[in-house]
Amino acid sequence: MAVTIRDVAEASGVHVSTVSRAFSAPHLVNPETRTRVLAIAEDLGYRPNRAARALTTGRTHNIGLIVADIANPFFPPLIKAAQAQARLRDYHVFVADTDEDPQVEEDLIQTLTKQVDGVLLCSPRLTNRTIERLREEVPFVVVNRRAKGLPTVLMDVGRGARLAVEHLTALGHRRIALVTGPSGSWTSKEMQEAAATMSDVDVVFLGPNPPTELGGLAAATDVIASGATGVLAYNDLVAIGLIEGLAERGKNVPGDVSVIGVDDIVPGRLSRPKLTTIAMPTAAAGRIAVDLLLQSVDSAATAAATMLETALIVRESTGKAHR
Amino acid sequence: MAVTIRDVAEASGVHVSTVSRAFSAPHLVNPETRTRVLAIAEDLGYRPNRAARALTTGRTHNIGLIVADIANPFFPPLIKAAQAQARLRDYHVFVADTDEDPQVEEDLIQTLTKQVDGVLLCSPRLTNRTIERLREEVPFVVVNRRAKGLPTVLMDVGRGARLAVEHLTALGHRRIALVTGPSGSWTSKEMQEAAATMSDVDVVFLGPNPPTELGGLAAATDVIASGATGVLAYNDLVAIGLIEGLAERGKNVPGDVSVIGVDDIVPGRLSRPKLTTIAMPTAAAGRIAVDLLLQSVDSAATAAATMLETALIVRESTGKAHR
């Protein structure tokens, strides 16, 4: 016969609700009690029944995670970290991809709200007004974009852009191209604002561009035409594509042009030259976003913005200016 | 006031059930009627209410898609194609990642079954016995692995492996290393079986290896020790990591060692040297799998295996043997 929550409660000498909390809200249970209950549950072979629990708690123990483009290697580390953190709290994560389409994004949110306890919106392309309206339906946490009145997790890409431009100017570059991302991207806007305030350097803006290798590949002619010797690209994919596009036009990186990416994805560590980049703390963002979301599910949301640090990682794609 | 399905039916001069089918099972509606109904629905601003429909049809209009590792670039094109195909049929896709862990995979399936009409299992690591048991709960389609009694979509990686070995032997290579993938991988097993039957060539098997760049990087010493001059890697990520690992040990590709990957992911098209690879029809697999799954949802499953063609794409990472 299947082991029930009552069996575990009896064997542990605690109330059924304590066993339930040991699984669903372990932070609310005295650590010693929790350890004992979980050990006894394991000995007895007890596994909490999600469907039954959903009926009594009104919780699904699922969260939704909506991303703009699952094919962009920026997202998987964030998704992986969010999943691992959710699993620690006995939650499953369902991922949905919007194809960078605001209408699809809205449809997905409306479908998901019925099936999850909360939604992480990563790099949303929705208008603020739409986000404002949807938040009535389910707790949200927004990642990688400011959203008034909602908990948000941001990465300080503005500071990253300043570090990148300083690195290039220290190498003697006086004309720098910022290869921007999609219009509507918060990250792209932050980078532009930060770069526009830098002194001792000309910054030209080239874009908008698709946030992909092909976007970077296509931007190579504009970069050459701009006369820039240093480039900050919207992300590592764009940087990798750009380096390839420059090579096809006889330009060497970093001999002729220095290129810096953003994200620190694995392909940039293995490309030749290895990519100088602004590392984004995507895994930390995923973990923190899940913690904030589960807090919002348990109680009222704290509508604060959490800003995470970025860092410049110098590898081989940047060098001294020769002209 | 919100436009209802009755308003659309009245304006179109058809029964309510015809309007419903025009959205949920368009292939069952006469094309002219369907076009008229959808045009009128759009004019009136009618949008089908999924929750209400689920109550009357018992359908959620969601499907689950379970992948072994969302961070592997093999999966996103499959996911994207499955999503696009599902959207055409008014279905949403929820993606879940198992971290290559069979226990997580089983948990996710059990959670998803309550919320979706069917599940696509991509490269599952579950035992056949577990799949056999779970299929009672919800319609399944299995991608990238054989599963008795279930509809499956396979890519002919055995033929791909033979093409790769033939390409290497035609270039004069007489000793070839197969850098295998995770144990339990159907693809890896197929490749090994195909390579083992080739004549005029020594094939050594090196593995199992993690299916990642780091797996390939670590395999470089074994490849050098094996004396092989040609390598077929489990996938493009492993091939890219291996090329980097060989370079770190002073070996040039293709000068000293020829390397072939499997998948044809974008990073392989941009790496230097550009990667020779076995192209896997992942997008077609995603589309066909969704079609099969929705057929299974509508009626009894046809438990046939669909085998898709693979192809050798020769780029720069393979060349003549020099010893």
mmCIF file with all atom_site columns, N, CA, C and O in Angstrom, chain A residues 143-163:
data_model
loop_
_atom_site.group_PDB
_atom_site.id
_atom_site.type_symbol
_atom_site.label_atom_id
_atom_site.label_alt_id
_atom_site.label_comp_id
_atom_site.label_asym_id
_atom_site.label_entity_id
_atom_site.label_seq_id
_atom_site.pdbx_PDB_ins_code
_atom_site.Cartn_x
_atom_site.Cartn_y
_atom_site.Cartn_z
_atom_site.occupancy
_atom_site.B_iso_or_equiv
_atom_site.pdbx_formal_charge
_atom_site.auth_seq_id
_atom_site.auth_comp_id
_atom_site.auth_asym_id
_atom_site.auth_atom_id
_atom_site.pdbx_PDB_model_num
ATOM 1  N N  . VAL A 1 143 ? 12.970 39.695 -15.266 1.00 0.00 ? 143 VAL A N  1
ATOM 2  C CA . VAL A 1 143 ? 14.423 39.610 -15.325 1.00 0.00 ? 143 VAL A CA 1
ATOM 3  C C  . VAL A 1 143 ? 14.907 40.377 -16.550 1.00 0.00 ? 143 VAL A C  1
ATOM 4  O O  . VAL A 1 143 ? 14.326 40.249 -17.628 1.00 0.00 ? 143 VAL A O  1
ATOM 5  N N  . ASN A 1 144 ? 15.960 41.169 -16.367 1.00 0.00 ? 144 ASN A N  1
ATOM 6  C CA . ASN A 1 144 ? 16.624 41.808 -17.502 1.00 0.00 ? 144 ASN A CA 1
ATOM 7  C C  . ASN A 1 144 ? 15.801 42.946 -18.113 1.00 0.00 ? 144 ASN A C  1
ATOM 8  O O  . ASN A 1 144 ? 15.934 43.223 -19.298 1.00 0.00 ? 144 ASN A O  1
ATOM 9  N N  . ARG A 1 145 ? 14.983 43.587 -17.319 1.00 0.00 ? 145 ARG A N  1
ATOM 10 C CA . ARG A 1 145 ? 14.285 44.784 -17.754 1.00 0.00 ? 145 ARG A CA 1
ATOM 11 C C  . ARG A 1 145 ? 13.628 45.434 -16.548 1.00 0.00 ? 145 ARG A C  1
ATOM 12 O O  . ARG A 1 145 ? 13.141 44.736 -15.664 1.00 0.00 ? 145 ARG A O  1
ATOM 13 N N  . ARG A 1 146 ? 13.585 46.757 -16.525 1.00 0.00 ? 146 ARG A N  1
ATOM 14 C CA . ARG A 1 146 ? 12.882 47.456 -15.456 1.00 0.00 ? 146 ARG A CA 1
ATOM 15 C C  . ARG A 1 146 ? 11.380 47.332 -15.658 1.00 0.00 ? 146 ARG A C  1
ATOM 16 O O  . ARG A 1 146 ? 10.895 47.406 -16.783 1.00 0.00 ? 146 ARG A O  1
ATOM 17 N N  . ALA A 1 147 ? 10.621 47.129 -14.568 1.00 0.00 ? 147 ALA A N  1
ATOM 18 C CA . ALA A 1 147 ? 9.154  47.089 -14.653 1.00 0.00 ? 147 ALA A CA 1
ATOM 19 C C  . ALA A 1 147 ? 8.620  47.667 -13.356 1.00 0.00 ? 147 ALA A C  1
ATOM 20 O O  . ALA A 1 147 ? 8.799  47.075 -12.291 1.00 0.00 ? 147 ALA A O  1
ATOM 21 N N  . LYS A 1 148 ? 8.001  48.821 -13.477 1.00 0.00 ? 148 LYS A N  1
ATOM 22 C CA . LYS A 1 148 ? 7.534  49.561 -12.299 1.00 0.00 ? 148 LYS A CA 1
ATOM 23 C C  . LYS A 1 148 ? 6.544  48.720 -11.495 1.00 0.00 ? 148 LYS A C  1
ATOM 24 O O  . LYS A 1 148 ? 5.654  48.097 -12.056 1.00 0.00 ? 148 LYS A O  1
ATOM 25 N N  . GLY A 1 149 ? 6.735  48.686 -10.177 1.00 0.00 ? 149 GLY A N  1
ATOM 26 C CA . GLY A 1 149 ? 5.758  48.028 -9.317  1.00 0.00 ? 149 GLY A CA 1
ATOM 27 C C  . GLY A 1 149 ? 5.884  46.519 -9.259  1.00 0.00 ? 149 GLY A C  1
ATOM 28 O O  . GLY A 1 149 ? 5.060  45.853 -8.648  1.00 0.00 ? 149 GLY A O  1
ATOM 29 N N  . LEU A 1 150 ? 6.918  45.961 -9.895  1.00 0.00 ? 150 LEU A N  1
ATOM 30 C CA . LEU A 1 150 ? 7.115  44.508 -9.856  1.00 0.00 ? 150 LEU A CA 1
ATOM 31 C C  . LEU A 1 150 ? 8.515  44.189 -9.355  1.00 0.00 ? 150 LEU A C  1
ATOM 32 O O  . LEU A 1 150 ? 9.443  44.969 -9.588  1.00 0.00 ? 150 LEU A O  1
ATOM 33 N N  . PRO A 1 151 ? 8.704  43.038 -8.700  1.00 0.00 ? 151 PRO A N  1
ATOM 34 C CA . PRO A 1 151 ? 10.068 42.625 -8.370  1.00 0.00 ? 151 PRO A CA 1
ATOM 35 C C  . PRO A 1 151 ? 10.840 42.396 -9.667  1.00 0.00 ? 151 PRO A C  1
ATOM 36 O O  . PRO A 1 151 ? 10.331 41.743 -10.578 1.00 0.00 ? 151 PRO A O  1
ATOM 37 N N  . THR A 1 152 ? 12.028 42.952 -9.744  1.00 0.00 ? 152 THR A N  1
ATOM 38 C CA . THR A 1 152 ? 12.839 42.781 -10.956 1.00 0.00 ? 152 THR A CA 1
ATOM 39 C C  . THR A 1 152 ? 14.260 42.379 -10.578 1.00 0.00 ? 152 THR A C  1
ATOM 40 O O  . THR A 1 152 ? 14.755 42.742 -9.516  1.00 0.00 ? 152 THR A O  1
ATOM 41 N N  . VAL A 1 153 ? 14.887 41.622 -11.458 1.00 0.00 ? 153 VAL A N  1
ATOM 42 C CA . VAL A 1 153 ? 16.293 41.259 -11.298 1.00 0.00 ? 153 VAL A CA 1
ATOM 43 C C  . VAL A 1 153 ? 17.027 41.796 -12.521 1.00 0.00 ? 153 VAL A C  1
ATOM 44 O O  . VAL A 1 153 ? 16.706 41.417 -13.653 1.00 0.00 ? 153 VAL A O  1
ATOM 45 N N  . LEU A 1 154 ? 17.982 42.693 -12.277 1.00 0.00 ? 154 LEU A N  1
ATOM 46 C CA . LEU A 1 154 ? 18.703 43.340 -13.371 1.00 0.00 ? 154 LEU A CA 1
ATOM 47 C C  . LEU A 1 154 ? 20.184 43.016 -13.281 1.00 0.00 ? 154 LEU A C  1
ATOM 48 O O  . LEU A 1 154 ? 20.714 42.749 -12.203 1.00 0.00 ? 154 LEU A O  1
ATOM 49 N N  . MET A 1 155 ? 20.852 43.052 -14.411 1.00 0.00 ? 155 MET A N  1
ATOM 50 C CA . MET A 1 155 ? 22.301 42.909 -14.444 1.00 0.00 ? 155 MET A CA 1
ATOM 51 C C  . MET A 1 155 ? 22.863 44.239 -14.932 1.00 0.00 ? 155 MET A C  1
ATOM 52 O O  . MET A 1 155 ? 22.346 44.806 -15.896 1.00 0.00 ? 155 MET A O  1
ATOM 53 N N  . ASP A 1 156 ? 23.899 44.705 -14.298 1.00 0.00 ? 156 ASP A N  1
ATOM 54 C CA . ASP A 1 156 ? 24.354 46.080 -14.525 1.00 0.00 ? 156 ASP A CA 1
ATOM 55 C C  . ASP A 1 156 ? 25.144 46.197 -15.824 1.00 0.00 ? 156 ASP A C  1
ATOM 56 O O  . ASP A 1 156 ? 26.365 46.373 -15.822 1.00 0.00 ? 156 ASP A O  1
ATOM 57 N N  . VAL A 1 157 ? 24.416 46.123 -16.927 1.00 0.00 ? 157 VAL A N  1
ATOM 58 C CA . VAL A 1 157 ? 25.058 46.132 -18.235 1.00 0.00 ? 157 VAL A CA 1
ATOM 59 C C  . VAL A 1 157 ? 25.554 47.541 -18.586 1.00 0.00 ? 157 VAL A C  1
ATOM 60 O O  . VAL A 1 157 ? 26.485 47.695 -19.390 1.00 0.00 ? 157 VAL A O  1
ATOM 61 N N  . GLY A 1 158 ? 24.970 48.572 -17.952 1.00 0.00 ? 158 GLY A N  1
ATOM 62 C CA . GLY A 1 158 ? 25.455 49.938 -18.156 1.00 0.00 ? 158 GLY A CA 1
ATOM 63 C C  . GLY A 1 158 ? 26.891 50.069 -17.662 1.00 0.00 ? 158 GLY A C  1
ATOM 64 O O  . GLY A 1 158 ? 27.775 50.559 -18.371 1.00 0.00 ? 158 GLY A O  1
ATOM 65 N N  . ARG A 1 159 ? 27.131 49.560 -16.438 1.00 0.00 ? 159 ARG A N  1
ATOM 66 C CA . ARG A 1 159 ? 28.491 49.575 -15.910 1.00 0.00 ? 159 ARG A CA 1
ATOM 67 C C  . ARG A 1 159 ? 29.399 48.723 -16.804 1.00 0.00 ? 159 ARG A C  1
ATOM 68 O O  . ARG A 1 159 ? 30.547 49.097 -17.090 1.00 0.00 ? 159 ARG A O  1
ATOM 69 N N  . GLY A 1 160 ? 28.896 47.590 -17.266 1.00 0.00 ? 160 GLY A N  1
ATOM 70 C CA . GLY A 1 160 ? 29.671 46.731 -18.156 1.00 0.00 ? 160 GLY A CA 1
ATOM 71 C C  . GLY A 1 160 ? 30.090 47.483 -19.411 1.00 0.00 ? 160 GLY A C  1
ATOM 72 O O  . GLY A 1 160 ? 31.241 47.392 -19.850 1.00 0.00 ? 160 GLY A O  1
ATOM 73 N N  . ALA A 1 161 ? 29.161 48.238 -19.995 1.00 0.00 ? 161 ALA A N  1
ATOM 74 C CA . ALA A 1 161 ? 29.467 48.989 -21.213 1.00 0.00 ? 161 ALA A CA 1
ATOM 75 C C  . ALA A 1 161 ? 30.549 50.034 -20.929 1.00 0.00 ? 161 ALA A C  1
ATOM 76 O O  . ALA A 1 161 ? 31.454 50.239 -21.744 1.00 0.00 ? 161 ALA A O  1
ATOM 77 N N  . ARG A 1 162 ? 30.474 50.687 -19.753 1.00 0.00 ? 162 ARG A N  1
ATOM 78 C CA . ARG A 1 162 ? 31.512 51.679 -19.409 1.00 0.00 ? 162 ARG A CA 1
ATOM 79 C C  . ARG A 1 162 ? 32.871 51.001 -19.262 1.00 0.00 ? 162 ARG A C  1
ATOM 80 O O  . ARG A 1 162 ? 33.886 51.496 -19.758 1.00 0.00 ? 162 ARG A O  1
ATOM 81 N N  . LEU A 1 163 ? 32.912 49.827 -18.590 1.00 0.00 ? 163 LEU A N  1
ATOM 82 C CA . LEU A 1 163 ? 34.176 49.087 -18.454 1.00 0.00 ? 163 LEU A CA 1
ATOM 83 C C  . LEU A 1 163 ? 34.738 48.724 -19.826 1.00 0.00 ? 163 LEU A C  1
ATOM 84 O O  . LEU A 1 163 ? 35.950 48.812 -20.061 1.00 0.00 ? 163 LEU A O  1
#
